[in-house]
Short mmCIF file of C-alpha atoms in Angstrom, two decimals:
data_model
loop_
_atom_site.label_atom_id
_atom_site.label_comp_id
_atom_site.label_asym_id
_atom_site.label_seq_id
_atom_site.Cartn_x
_atom_site.Cartn_y
_atom_site.Cartn_z
CA MET S 282 231.37 103.90 181.26
CA LYS S 283 230.37 107.17 182.28
CA LYS S 284 233.71 107.98 184.35
CA LEU S 285 233.55 110.10 187.25
CA LYS S 286 236.43 112.26 187.81
CA ILE S 287 237.97 112.91 191.25
CA LYS S 288 240.78 114.82 192.79
CA PHE S 289 242.48 114.40 195.47
CA THR S 290 243.98 117.41 197.14
CA LYS S 291 244.68 116.09 200.74
CA CYS S 292 245.85 113.56 203.70
CA ILE S 293 245.19 114.04 207.33
CA GLN S 294 246.88 110.43 208.37
CA ASP S 295 246.50 109.31 211.99
CA SER S 296 244.46 111.94 213.65
CA GLN S 297 242.32 111.86 217.18
CA ILE S 298 239.80 114.97 215.15
CA TYR S 299 238.27 111.92 213.83
CA GLY S 300 237.97 108.92 215.95
CA SER S 301 241.60 107.61 216.08
CA THR S 302 242.03 105.06 218.61
CA ASN S 303 245.12 102.67 219.11
CA GLU S 304 244.00 99.60 217.77
CA HIS S 305 243.10 101.70 214.81
CA MET S 306 244.54 104.68 212.79
CA MET S 307 241.57 106.61 211.55
CA SER S 308 242.47 108.98 208.80
CA ARG S 309 241.11 111.36 206.06
CA ILE S 310 240.78 112.87 202.46
CA PHE S 311 239.77 115.13 201.41
CA MET S 312 239.10 115.24 198.10
CA GLU S 313 236.92 117.33 194.57
CA VAL S 314 235.11 116.59 191.90
CA ASP S 315 232.53 118.32 189.92
CA GLY S 316 234.17 121.34 191.67
CA LYS S 317 232.86 120.33 195.52
CA GLN S 318 234.91 119.29 198.06
CA TYR S 319 234.17 115.84 200.29
CA THR S 320 235.90 114.23 202.65
CA CYS S 321 236.17 110.30 202.94
CA ASP S 322 237.73 108.69 206.49
CA ILE S 323 239.98 105.48 205.74
CA ARG S 324 240.46 103.11 208.83
CA GLN S 325 243.65 101.40 208.81
CA PRO S 326 244.59 98.39 211.62
CA HIS S 327 247.18 99.31 213.74
CA GLY S 328 249.91 96.30 214.46
CA SER S 329 253.06 94.81 214.00
CA ASN S 330 255.69 93.53 211.80
CA PHE S 331 253.68 96.37 209.16
CA SER S 332 251.03 94.96 208.59
CA PHE S 333 249.30 98.83 207.67
CA GLU S 334 251.73 97.82 204.46
CA ASN S 335 249.56 94.32 203.68
CA ASP S 336 246.20 94.79 205.49
CA PRO S 337 243.57 96.21 203.48
CA ILE S 338 242.48 99.75 204.00
CA GLU S 339 238.71 100.61 204.62
CA VAL S 340 237.19 102.91 203.29
CA ASP S 341 234.38 105.68 204.05
CA PRO S 342 233.66 106.58 200.93
CA PRO S 343 230.94 110.65 201.13
CA ALA S 344 227.49 109.39 201.76
CA ASN S 345 226.25 111.92 198.21
CA LEU S 346 228.60 109.75 196.04
CA GLN S 347 228.70 106.39 197.17
CA PRO S 348 225.22 106.38 194.98
CA LEU S 349 226.99 107.59 192.14
CA MET S 350 230.52 105.58 191.65
CA ASN S 351 231.73 102.33 191.48
CA TYR S 352 232.71 101.49 195.32
CA GLU S 353 235.58 98.96 195.33
CA GLN S 354 237.86 101.28 192.17
CA PHE S 355 237.11 103.32 194.43
CA ARG S 356 238.70 102.19 197.23
CA ASN S 357 241.73 100.95 195.24
CA ALA S 358 242.43 104.62 194.47
CA VAL S 359 241.69 105.83 198.60
CA GLU S 360 244.21 103.22 199.08
CA GLU S 361 246.05 103.93 196.71
CA TYR S 362 246.95 107.19 197.36
CA TYR S 363 247.34 106.63 200.65
CA ARG S 364 249.17 104.15 200.43
CA ASN S 365 251.62 106.79 198.05
CA LEU S 366 251.68 109.56 201.01
CA PHE S 367 252.73 106.93 204.20
CA GLY S 368 254.12 104.39 204.96
CA LYS S 369 258.00 101.68 202.73
CA GLU S 370 257.89 104.19 199.84
CA GLY S 371 255.75 106.84 200.91
CA ALA S 372 256.18 109.79 198.90
CA PHE S 373 255.57 112.26 202.31
CA VAL S 374 256.33 110.14 205.70
CA LYS S 375 259.22 106.25 204.57
CA ILE S 376 258.46 104.18 206.67
CA ALA S 377 260.93 101.58 206.83
CA ALA S 378 261.83 98.42 209.17
CA MET S 379 263.99 98.94 211.10
CA SER S 380 264.80 98.53 214.89
CA ALA S 381 263.12 101.29 215.95
CA LYS S 382 259.23 100.04 217.52
CA ASN S 383 255.82 101.10 218.95
CA ILE S 384 256.52 105.17 216.81
CA ARG S 385 253.55 106.23 216.18
CA MET S 386 253.24 109.79 214.35
CA LYS S 387 249.70 111.06 213.96
CA ASN S 388 248.08 114.14 212.32
CA ASN S 389 250.11 113.99 209.94
CA THR S 390 249.13 116.11 206.97
CA ALA S 391 250.13 115.60 202.93
CA ASN S 392 249.55 117.94 200.91
CA SER S 393 249.29 115.86 197.75
CA VAL S 394 246.69 116.61 194.00
CA LYS S 395 246.19 113.55 192.14
CA GLU S 396 243.36 113.24 190.01
CA VAL S 397 241.33 109.76 189.09
CA GLU S 398 238.99 108.81 186.67
CA ILE S 399 236.76 105.21 188.08
CA ASP S 400 233.38 103.84 186.99
CA MET S 401 230.25 105.66 187.96
CA SER S 402 227.39 103.27 188.87
CA GLY S 403 224.11 102.87 187.23
CA PHE S 404 224.91 103.82 183.68
CA GLU S 405 225.95 99.67 182.62
CA GLY S 406 225.13 99.34 179.28
CA GLY S 407 222.30 97.38 177.58
CA TRP S 408 222.69 95.02 174.84
#
């Protein structure tokens, strides 16, 4: 199976520029594939009881890459990258369950590099 190498480089979290509202946090992930720059938008529901830690993240992959990649592996890689930066165990912003409520931080930019490999689609082996 051929692999697609992705280098995540930056995340802008909860950006009003990209469409965040009080219902959903929109964030943008920046990446490189074969020396070209791409972005993907992710959408995560706001909620109580830290639902953002467990609720699935909607991932909108770059249109030009979507036909080339295994979407499920890409979505999982993006979600892992994001959750490693922001959340209960986040390296950039660590949000723990405290007595504080209704805290919202906007437009956080995390410059963090992570490289992953996912399967390319359309190259399944025959028998």
